[in-house]
Amino acid sequence: WGTDGHAITCKIAQSRLSDTAAAAVKKLLPDYAQNDLSSVCSWADRVKFYLKWSSALHFADTPPKLCTFQYDRDCKDLNGVKDRCVVGAINNYTTQLLDYGKDTKYNLTQALLFLSHFMGDVHQPLHTGFTTDKGGNLIDVHWFTRKQNLHHVWDANIIETAEERFYDTNIDKYISAIQENITKTWSDEVAGWEACSSNKTTCPDIYASEGIKAACQWAYKDAPEDSVLEDDYFLSRLPIVSLRLAEGGVRLAATLNRIFQ
Ligand code: DCM
Ligand code: DCM
Ligand code: DCM
Ligand code: ZN
Ligand code: ZN
């Protein structure tokens, strides 16, 4: 996601933290964040240019057309490096944060900022897109009249167009609308989003598997090279974007609540 997508997931997440998790997050956040997780939710994007090893941790590309994610195939030993994808990164930073309150070799402030960012990214369907088109980056389209690539449409354009058209260009109004959906439209599903198999602290394999399925069903569908994407595409995909932002926020909170319980 772009800065708005990340700010949205982190705002939703911080509003759902238990008292214990909220206190730990407050302690770990840098002072300049003023206890606002969303203000540093895009930190991982600003540092990838000099922390070069981190740039591969924002996504988990999958083989074309299969529409499945498999850790051993898509993350485990990529180019001879272990866990080099967003799913591995979520597992690793979750494990680091479990050291909270102990003597640790890890920088837990960085671990919190990375985990909060990558939990958003794993929910962007094209961050689990195909290796062959770099998650849609190599697919040139038009977003209404503007030249764009399909990855950027999903990172930013759908969200920005929605904010302009429906929410007075006000991100807080869009966040409120998603929060209302969480408590009403999706209320029966939230416990399922939060759940994690066999006492695990976080379940990013599930989040990535859903992601590539959504990429095949919604992002790639009817969006080939040189297509013009306008109202038909925008209005049918916006509910998917809102759902993925909601799931990312709910699961970041659930993961942090399990880490710091
Ligand atoms: N890595 C990490 N935290 C660090 C350093 C590295 O999570 N402080 C991850 C990024 C790569 C893997 O470890 O997935 C190997 O990194 P490197 O390229 O530095 O060997
Ligand atoms: N950071 C950290 N430990 C440090 C320095 C920085 O964990 N010694 C993290 C927390 C800060 C971020 O990195 O939010 C640095 O942010 P910036 O690049 O905006 O200074
Ligand atoms: N990206 C991706 N898959 C790739 C390469 C990049 O999902 N194989 C993502 C990471 C960024 C965006 O696409 O969100 C743009 O990448 P970059 O800044 O590396 O061009
Ligand atoms: Zn992206
Ligand atoms: Zn990212």
mmCIF file of C-alpha atoms and ligand atoms in Angstrom:
data_model
loop_
_atom_site.group_PDB
_atom_site.id
_atom_site.type_symbol
_atom_site.label_atom_id
_atom_site.label_comp_id
_atom_site.label_asym_id
_atom_site.label_seq_id
_atom_site.Cartn_x
_atom_site.Cartn_y
_atom_site.Cartn_z
ATOM 1 C CA TRP A 1 0.000 0.000 0.000
ATOM 2 C CA GLY A 2 0.898 3.664 -0.214
ATOM 3 C CA THR A 3 0.983 5.941 2.834
ATOM 4 C CA ASP A 4 -2.816 6.156 3.162
ATOM 5 C CA GLY A 5 -3.339 2.372 3.070
ATOM 6 C CA HIS A 6 -0.714 1.873 5.769
ATOM 7 C CA ALA A 7 -2.057 4.719 7.918
ATOM 8 C CA ILE A 8 -5.550 3.191 7.667
ATOM 9 C CA THR A 9 -4.482 -0.326 8.786
ATOM 10 C CA CYS A 10 -2.406 1.058 11.658
ATOM 11 C CA LYS A 11 -5.203 3.401 12.847
ATOM 12 C CA ILE A 12 -7.685 0.517 12.883
ATOM 13 C CA ALA A 13 -5.165 -1.726 14.657
ATOM 14 C CA GLN A 14 -4.229 0.742 17.405
ATOM 15 C CA SER A 15 -7.920 1.321 18.217
ATOM 16 C CA ARG A 16 -8.339 -2.423 18.911
ATOM 17 C CA LEU A 17 -5.358 -3.027 21.227
ATOM 18 C CA SER A 18 -5.778 -4.505 24.704
ATOM 19 C CA ASP A 19 -4.564 -2.322 27.584
ATOM 20 C CA THR A 20 -1.367 -4.390 27.905
ATOM 21 C CA ALA A 21 -0.601 -4.254 24.183
ATOM 22 C CA ALA A 22 -1.409 -0.522 24.024
ATOM 23 C CA ALA A 23 1.056 0.126 26.855
ATOM 24 C CA ALA A 24 3.808 -1.918 25.157
ATOM 25 C CA VAL A 25 3.244 -0.170 21.812
ATOM 26 C CA LYS A 26 3.376 3.215 23.547
ATOM 27 C CA LYS A 27 6.715 2.272 25.148
ATOM 28 C CA LEU A 28 8.207 1.004 21.874
ATOM 29 C CA LEU A 29 7.105 3.853 19.607
ATOM 30 C CA PRO A 30 9.715 6.567 19.048
ATOM 31 C CA ASP A 31 8.920 9.780 20.954
ATOM 32 C CA TYR A 32 8.260 11.761 17.779
ATOM 33 C CA ALA A 33 5.362 9.451 16.921
ATOM 34 C CA GLN A 34 3.492 10.809 19.971
ATOM 35 C CA ASN A 35 1.886 7.406 20.583
ATOM 36 C CA ASP A 36 0.338 7.406 17.077
ATOM 37 C CA LEU A 37 1.287 4.139 15.320
ATOM 38 C CA SER A 38 -0.203 5.325 12.013
ATOM 39 C CA SER A 39 2.288 8.218 11.842
ATOM 40 C CA VAL A 40 5.203 5.740 11.484
ATOM 41 C CA CYS A 41 3.401 2.990 9.571
ATOM 42 C CA SER A 42 5.245 3.892 6.313
ATOM 43 C CA TRP A 43 8.691 4.081 7.961
ATOM 44 C CA ALA A 44 9.630 0.748 6.297
ATOM 45 C CA ASP A 45 9.108 2.315 2.855
ATOM 46 C CA ARG A 46 11.367 5.286 3.652
ATOM 47 C CA VAL A 47 14.275 3.086 4.760
ATOM 48 C CA LYS A 48 14.282 0.435 2.029
ATOM 49 C CA PHE A 49 16.608 2.531 -0.107
ATOM 50 C CA TYR A 50 19.447 2.281 2.435
ATOM 51 C CA LEU A 51 18.437 -0.868 4.357
ATOM 52 C CA LYS A 52 18.619 -2.708 1.049
ATOM 53 C CA TRP A 53 17.991 -6.189 2.498
ATOM 54 C CA SER A 54 14.572 -4.975 3.624
ATOM 55 C CA SER A 55 13.151 -4.119 0.183
ATOM 56 C CA ALA A 56 12.405 -7.784 -0.659
ATOM 57 C CA LEU A 57 10.420 -8.135 2.564
ATOM 58 C CA HIS A 58 7.441 -6.068 1.345
ATOM 59 C CA PHE A 59 5.966 -8.768 -0.907
ATOM 60 C CA ALA A 60 5.801 -12.494 -1.716
ATOM 61 C CA ASP A 61 5.460 -13.002 -5.453
ATOM 62 C CA THR A 62 3.988 -16.319 -6.648
ATOM 63 C CA PRO A 63 4.210 -18.337 -9.905
ATOM 64 C CA PRO A 64 1.923 -17.069 -12.686
ATOM 65 C CA LYS A 65 -1.678 -18.300 -12.890
ATOM 66 C CA LEU A 66 -1.531 -20.773 -9.996
ATOM 67 C CA CYS A 67 -3.301 -18.382 -7.598
ATOM 68 C CA THR A 68 -1.822 -20.119 -4.549
ATOM 69 C CA PHE A 69 0.857 -19.257 -1.988
ATOM 70 C CA GLN A 70 3.230 -21.938 -0.638
ATOM 71 C CA TYR A 71 5.876 -20.919 1.873
ATOM 72 C CA ASP A 72 8.471 -23.485 0.790
ATOM 73 C CA ARG A 73 8.079 -22.559 -2.862
ATOM 74 C CA ASP A 74 7.550 -18.783 -2.619
ATOM 75 C CA CYS A 75 9.558 -17.693 0.426
ATOM 76 C CA LYS A 76 11.621 -20.334 2.114
ATOM 77 C CA ASP A 77 14.791 -20.464 0.072
ATOM 78 C CA LEU A 78 14.425 -17.656 -2.421
ATOM 79 C CA ASN A 79 17.711 -17.186 -4.283
ATOM 80 C CA GLY A 80 19.500 -19.040 -1.509
ATOM 81 C CA VAL A 81 18.259 -16.635 1.205
ATOM 82 C CA LYS A 82 15.959 -17.889 3.932
ATOM 83 C CA ASP A 83 12.566 -16.281 4.659
ATOM 84 C CA ARG A 84 13.077 -13.433 2.199
ATOM 85 C CA CYS A 85 9.450 -12.394 1.693
ATOM 86 C CA VAL A 86 6.674 -10.574 3.530
ATOM 87 C CA VAL A 87 5.373 -13.796 5.126
ATOM 88 C CA GLY A 88 8.798 -14.706 6.522
ATOM 89 C CA ALA A 89 9.300 -11.119 7.710
ATOM 90 C CA ILE A 90 5.989 -11.127 9.631
ATOM 91 C CA ASN A 91 7.019 -14.375 11.344
ATOM 92 C CA ASN A 92 10.505 -13.072 12.157
ATOM 93 C CA TYR A 93 9.457 -9.699 13.586
ATOM 94 C CA THR A 94 6.676 -11.363 15.591
ATOM 95 C CA THR A 95 9.281 -13.696 17.113
ATOM 96 C CA GLN A 96 11.565 -10.742 17.902
ATOM 97 C CA LEU A 97 8.741 -8.861 19.661
ATOM 98 C CA LEU A 98 8.078 -11.891 21.905
ATOM 99 C CA ASP A 99 11.362 -10.847 23.606
ATOM 100 C CA TYR A 100 9.595 -7.738 24.957
ATOM 101 C CA GLY A 101 10.400 -7.317 28.646
ATOM 102 C CA LYS A 102 13.486 -9.532 28.398
ATOM 103 C CA ASP A 103 17.113 -8.770 27.737
ATOM 104 C CA THR A 104 17.241 -8.949 23.911
ATOM 105 C CA LYS A 105 19.668 -8.426 21.057
ATOM 106 C CA TYR A 106 16.870 -7.098 18.826
ATOM 107 C CA ASN A 107 15.755 -3.516 18.245
ATOM 108 C CA LEU A 108 12.108 -3.931 19.198
ATOM 109 C CA THR A 109 11.145 -0.432 18.032
ATOM 110 C CA GLN A 110 12.221 -1.399 14.527
ATOM 111 C CA ALA A 111 10.525 -4.776 14.888
ATOM 112 C CA LEU A 112 7.208 -3.064 15.745
ATOM 113 C CA LEU A 113 7.466 -0.642 12.817
ATOM 114 C CA PHE A 114 8.359 -3.433 10.371
ATOM 115 C CA LEU A 115 5.624 -5.772 11.622
ATOM 116 C CA SER A 116 2.982 -3.017 11.466
ATOM 117 C CA HIS A 117 3.963 -2.150 7.902
ATOM 118 C CA PHE A 118 4.299 -5.705 6.573
ATOM 119 C CA MET A 119 0.946 -6.766 8.065
ATOM 120 C CA GLY A 120 -0.551 -4.084 5.818
ATOM 121 C CA ASP A 121 1.430 -5.101 2.733
ATOM 122 C CA VAL A 122 0.562 -8.824 2.956
ATOM 123 C CA HIS A 123 -3.096 -7.770 2.645
ATOM 124 C CA GLN A 124 -2.505 -5.809 -0.613
ATOM 125 C CA PRO A 125 -3.513 -8.490 -3.159
ATOM 126 C CA LEU A 126 -0.779 -7.588 -5.664
ATOM 127 C CA HIS A 127 1.921 -7.917 -2.974
ATOM 128 C CA THR A 128 1.329 -11.644 -3.478
ATOM 129 C CA GLY A 129 1.023 -11.225 -7.272
ATOM 130 C CA PHE A 130 2.914 -13.008 -10.018
ATOM 131 C CA THR A 131 6.721 -13.076 -10.267
ATOM 132 C CA THR A 132 6.491 -12.604 -14.042
ATOM 133 C CA ASP A 133 4.904 -9.133 -13.870
ATOM 134 C CA LYS A 134 6.425 -8.124 -10.491
ATOM 135 C CA GLY A 135 3.059 -8.050 -8.769
ATOM 136 C CA GLY A 136 1.476 -5.924 -11.511
ATOM 137 C CA ASN A 137 4.330 -3.385 -11.697
ATOM 138 C CA LEU A 138 5.004 -4.435 -15.315
ATOM 139 C CA ILE A 139 1.348 -4.107 -16.421
ATOM 140 C CA ASP A 140 0.762 -0.621 -17.867
ATOM 141 C CA VAL A 141 -2.838 0.566 -17.737
ATOM 142 C CA HIS A 142 -4.780 3.821 -17.628
ATOM 143 C CA TRP A 143 -6.456 4.837 -14.380
ATOM 144 C CA PHE A 144 -9.276 6.869 -15.904
ATOM 145 C CA THR A 145 -7.244 9.236 -18.148
ATOM 146 C CA ARG A 146 -3.857 8.799 -16.424
ATOM 147 C CA LYS A 147 -1.051 6.399 -17.309
ATOM 148 C CA GLN A 148 -0.392 4.088 -14.385
ATOM 149 C CA ASN A 149 0.755 0.570 -13.582
ATOM 150 C CA LEU A 150 -1.635 -1.978 -12.091
ATOM 151 C CA HIS A 151 0.382 -2.376 -8.890
ATOM 152 C CA HIS A 152 0.144 1.356 -8.159
ATOM 153 C CA VAL A 153 -3.594 1.332 -8.896
ATOM 154 C CA TRP A 154 -3.972 -1.098 -5.966
ATOM 155 C CA ASP A 155 -1.341 0.536 -3.721
ATOM 156 C CA ALA A 156 -2.827 4.010 -4.010
ATOM 157 C CA ASN A 157 -5.246 5.022 -6.805
ATOM 158 C CA ILE A 158 -8.344 3.099 -5.701
ATOM 159 C CA ILE A 159 -7.964 4.458 -2.151
ATOM 160 C CA GLU A 160 -7.274 8.049 -3.291
ATOM 161 C CA THR A 161 -10.146 8.108 -5.779
ATOM 162 C CA ALA A 162 -12.508 6.785 -3.078
ATOM 163 C CA GLU A 163 -11.366 9.428 -0.594
ATOM 164 C CA GLU A 164 -11.877 12.198 -3.159
ATOM 165 C CA ARG A 165 -15.213 10.994 -4.447
ATOM 166 C CA PHE A 166 -16.926 9.671 -1.312
ATOM 167 C CA TYR A 167 -15.122 11.016 1.770
ATOM 168 C CA ASP A 168 -14.442 14.758 1.198
ATOM 169 C CA THR A 169 -10.737 13.960 0.583
ATOM 170 C CA ASN A 170 -10.599 13.136 4.300
ATOM 171 C CA ILE A 171 -8.823 9.929 5.287
ATOM 172 C CA ASP A 172 -10.470 9.932 8.744
ATOM 173 C CA LYS A 173 -13.922 9.768 7.126
ATOM 174 C CA TYR A 174 -12.845 6.708 5.100
ATOM 175 C CA ILE A 175 -11.409 5.090 8.255
ATOM 176 C CA SER A 176 -14.705 5.711 10.089
ATOM 177 C CA ALA A 177 -16.636 4.065 7.249
ATOM 178 C CA ILE A 178 -14.377 0.976 7.419
ATOM 179 C CA GLN A 179 -14.688 0.864 11.227
ATOM 180 C CA GLU A 180 -18.475 0.936 10.887
ATOM 181 C CA ASN A 181 -18.342 -1.975 8.404
ATOM 182 C CA ILE A 182 -16.192 -3.936 10.881
ATOM 183 C CA THR A 183 -18.827 -3.593 13.605
ATOM 184 C CA LYS A 184 -21.848 -4.074 11.284
ATOM 185 C CA THR A 185 -21.463 -5.687 7.826
ATOM 186 C CA TRP A 186 -18.476 -7.880 8.732
ATOM 187 C CA SER A 187 -19.161 -8.391 12.460
ATOM 188 C CA ASP A 188 -19.762 -12.145 12.043
ATOM 189 C CA GLU A 189 -16.431 -12.587 10.241
ATOM 190 C CA VAL A 190 -14.098 -10.677 12.550
ATOM 191 C CA ALA A 191 -13.434 -13.571 14.967
ATOM 192 C CA GLY A 192 -12.454 -15.690 11.947
ATOM 193 C CA TRP A 193 -9.997 -13.014 10.756
ATOM 194 C CA GLU A 194 -8.431 -12.831 14.217
ATOM 195 C CA ALA A 195 -8.126 -16.588 14.691
ATOM 196 C CA CYS A 196 -4.817 -18.316 14.120
ATOM 197 C CA SER A 197 -4.195 -22.039 13.821
ATOM 198 C CA SER A 198 -2.766 -24.223 16.607
ATOM 199 C CA ASN A 199 -1.754 -21.594 19.157
ATOM 200 C CA LYS A 200 0.371 -19.617 16.702
ATOM 201 C CA THR A 201 0.927 -15.917 17.384
ATOM 202 C CA THR A 202 0.381 -14.854 13.765
ATOM 203 C CA CYS A 203 -0.738 -16.615 10.568
ATOM 204 C CA PRO A 204 0.703 -14.810 7.543
ATOM 205 C CA ASP A 205 0.496 -17.892 5.281
ATOM 206 C CA ILE A 206 -3.293 -17.577 5.470
ATOM 207 C CA TYR A 207 -3.178 -13.821 4.757
ATOM 208 C CA ALA A 208 -0.940 -14.392 1.687
ATOM 209 C CA SER A 209 -3.091 -17.255 0.372
ATOM 210 C CA GLU A 210 -6.173 -15.026 0.524
ATOM 211 C CA GLY A 211 -4.144 -12.253 -1.127
ATOM 212 C CA ILE A 212 -3.172 -14.124 -4.279
ATOM 213 C CA LYS A 213 -6.733 -15.446 -4.595
ATOM 214 C CA ALA A 214 -8.041 -11.862 -4.484
ATOM 215 C CA ALA A 215 -5.347 -10.809 -6.972
ATOM 216 C CA CYS A 216 -6.531 -13.440 -9.475
ATOM 217 C CA GLN A 217 -10.242 -12.870 -8.878
ATOM 218 C CA TRP A 218 -10.224 -9.049 -8.711
ATOM 219 C CA ALA A 219 -6.897 -7.295 -9.441
ATOM 220 C CA TYR A 220 -5.665 -9.083 -12.592
ATOM 221 C CA LYS A 221 -9.169 -9.861 -13.878
ATOM 222 C CA ASP A 222 -10.246 -7.538 -16.711
ATOM 223 C CA ALA A 223 -7.057 -5.482 -16.337
ATOM 224 C CA PRO A 224 -4.669 -6.605 -19.088
ATOM 225 C CA GLU A 225 -1.813 -4.485 -20.448
ATOM 226 C CA ASP A 226 -3.110 -1.238 -22.018
ATOM 227 C CA SER A 227 -6.606 -1.501 -20.568
ATOM 228 C CA VAL A 228 -8.484 1.597 -19.422
ATOM 229 C CA LEU A 229 -9.738 1.185 -15.849
ATOM 230 C CA GLU A 230 -12.619 3.437 -14.880
ATOM 231 C CA ASP A 231 -15.927 3.296 -12.964
ATOM 232 C CA ASP A 232 -16.770 -0.390 -13.620
ATOM 233 C CA TYR A 233 -13.418 -1.489 -12.242
ATOM 234 C CA PHE A 234 -13.178 1.149 -9.500
ATOM 235 C CA LEU A 235 -16.658 0.580 -8.038
ATOM 236 C CA SER A 236 -16.399 -3.231 -8.061
ATOM 237 C CA ARG A 237 -12.862 -3.329 -6.551
ATOM 238 C CA LEU A 238 -13.245 -0.670 -3.847
ATOM 239 C CA PRO A 239 -15.156 -3.095 -1.533
ATOM 240 C CA ILE A 240 -12.238 -5.549 -1.842
ATOM 241 C CA VAL A 241 -9.698 -2.846 -0.968
ATOM 242 C CA SER A 242 -11.775 -1.764 2.052
ATOM 243 C CA LEU A 243 -12.092 -5.397 3.186
ATOM 244 C CA ARG A 244 -8.338 -6.046 2.913
ATOM 245 C CA LEU A 245 -7.539 -2.833 4.842
ATOM 246 C CA ALA A 246 -10.004 -3.916 7.548
ATOM 247 C CA GLU A 247 -8.554 -7.434 7.750
ATOM 248 C CA GLY A 248 -5.012 -6.040 7.931
ATOM 249 C CA GLY A 249 -5.922 -3.709 10.807
ATOM 250 C CA VAL A 250 -7.882 -6.341 12.730
ATOM 251 C CA ARG A 251 -5.088 -8.913 12.335
ATOM 252 C CA LEU A 252 -2.303 -6.482 13.295
ATOM 253 C CA ALA A 253 -4.222 -5.767 16.510
ATOM 254 C CA ALA A 254 -4.910 -9.479 17.141
ATOM 255 C CA THR A 255 -1.232 -10.319 16.567
ATOM 256 C CA LEU A 256 0.004 -7.521 18.865
ATOM 257 C CA ASN A 257 -2.571 -8.532 21.507
ATOM 258 C CA ARG A 258 -1.220 -12.113 21.418
ATOM 259 C CA ILE A 259 2.421 -10.952 21.476
ATOM 260 C CA PHE A 260 1.995 -8.688 24.507
ATOM 261 C CA GLN A 261 -0.598 -10.641 26.496
HETATM 262 N N1 DCM B 1 16.940 -9.532 8.179
HETATM 263 C C1 DCM B 1 16.112 -9.111 9.179
HETATM 264 N N2 DCM B 1 16.548 -8.233 10.133
HETATM 265 C C2 DCM B 1 17.812 -7.785 10.064
HETATM 266 C C3 DCM B 1 18.674 -8.207 9.046
HETATM 267 C C4 DCM B 1 18.198 -9.087 8.111
HETATM 268 O O1 DCM B 1 14.957 -9.517 9.197
HETATM 269 N N3 DCM B 1 18.195 -6.911 10.996
HETATM 270 C C5 DCM B 1 16.412 -10.482 7.220
HETATM 271 C C6 DCM B 1 16.310 -9.935 5.827
HETATM 272 C C7 DCM B 1 16.542 -11.150 4.981
HETATM 273 C C8 DCM B 1 17.434 -12.042 5.820
HETATM 274 O O2 DCM B 1 17.299 -11.569 7.158
HETATM 275 O O3 DCM B 1 15.325 -11.826 4.780
HETATM 276 C C9 DCM B 1 18.846 -12.023 5.350
HETATM 277 O O4 DCM B 1 19.280 -10.702 5.357
HETATM 278 P P1 DCM B 1 20.686 -10.290 4.720
HETATM 279 O O5 DCM B 1 20.405 -9.917 3.301
HETATM 280 O O6 DCM B 1 21.081 -9.108 5.562
HETATM 281 O O7 DCM B 1 21.564 -11.480 4.885
HETATM 282 N N1 DCM B 2 15.089 3.498 15.230
HETATM 283 C C1 DCM B 2 15.437 2.560 16.133
HETATM 284 N N2 DCM B 2 16.607 2.614 16.785
HETATM 285 C C2 DCM B 2 17.446 3.618 16.533
HETATM 286 C C3 DCM B 2 17.115 4.608 15.626
HETATM 287 C C4 DCM B 2 15.918 4.519 14.984
HETATM 288 O O1 DCM B 2 14.642 1.638 16.325
HETATM 289 N N3 DCM B 2 18.588 3.661 17.197
HETATM 290 C C5 DCM B 2 13.833 3.317 14.533
HETATM 291 C C6 DCM B 2 12.726 4.012 15.213
HETATM 292 C C7 DCM B 2 12.575 5.251 14.383
HETATM 293 C C8 DCM B 2 13.202 4.920 13.064
HETATM 294 O O2 DCM B 2 14.028 3.810 13.265
HETATM 295 O O3 DCM B 2 11.193 5.489 14.211
HETATM 296 C C9 DCM B 2 14.056 6.016 12.523
HETATM 297 O O4 DCM B 2 13.186 6.877 11.910
HETATM 298 P P1 DCM B 2 13.756 8.063 11.044
HETATM 299 O O5 DCM B 2 14.426 7.416 9.888
HETATM 300 O O6 DCM B 2 12.520 8.813 10.737
HETATM 301 O O7 DCM B 2 14.682 8.789 11.986
HETATM 302 N N1 DCM B 3 6.700 -5.081 -5.532
HETATM 303 C C1 DCM B 3 6.065 -6.321 -5.611
HETATM 304 N N2 DCM B 3 6.623 -7.338 -6.281
HETATM 305 C C2 DCM B 3 7.826 -7.177 -6.902
HETATM 306 C C3 DCM B 3 8.475 -5.936 -6.860
HETATM 307 C C4 DCM B 3 7.886 -4.899 -6.171
HETATM 308 O O1 DCM B 3 4.977 -6.459 -5.036
HETATM 309 N N3 DCM B 3 8.395 -8.206 -7.531
HETATM 310 C C5 DCM B 3 6.060 -3.973 -4.818
HETATM 311 C C6 DCM B 3 6.889 -3.257 -3.787
HETATM 312 C C7 DCM B 3 6.376 -1.835 -3.886
HETATM 313 C C8 DCM B 3 5.962 -1.671 -5.329
HETATM 314 O O2 DCM B 3 5.756 -3.019 -5.814
HETATM 315 O O3 DCM B 3 5.191 -1.668 -3.118
HETATM 316 C C9 DCM B 3 6.965 -0.935 -6.169
HETATM 317 O O4 DCM B 3 8.201 -1.574 -6.042
HETATM 318 P P1 DCM B 3 9.568 -0.792 -6.329
HETATM 319 O O5 DCM B 3 9.510 0.406 -5.420
HETATM 320 O O6 DCM B 3 10.593 -1.792 -5.951
HETATM 321 O O7 DCM B 3 9.499 -0.464 -7.768
HETATM 322 ZN ZN ZN B 4 3.033 -1.943 -3.301
HETATM 323 ZN ZN ZN B 5 5.698 -1.778 1.804
#
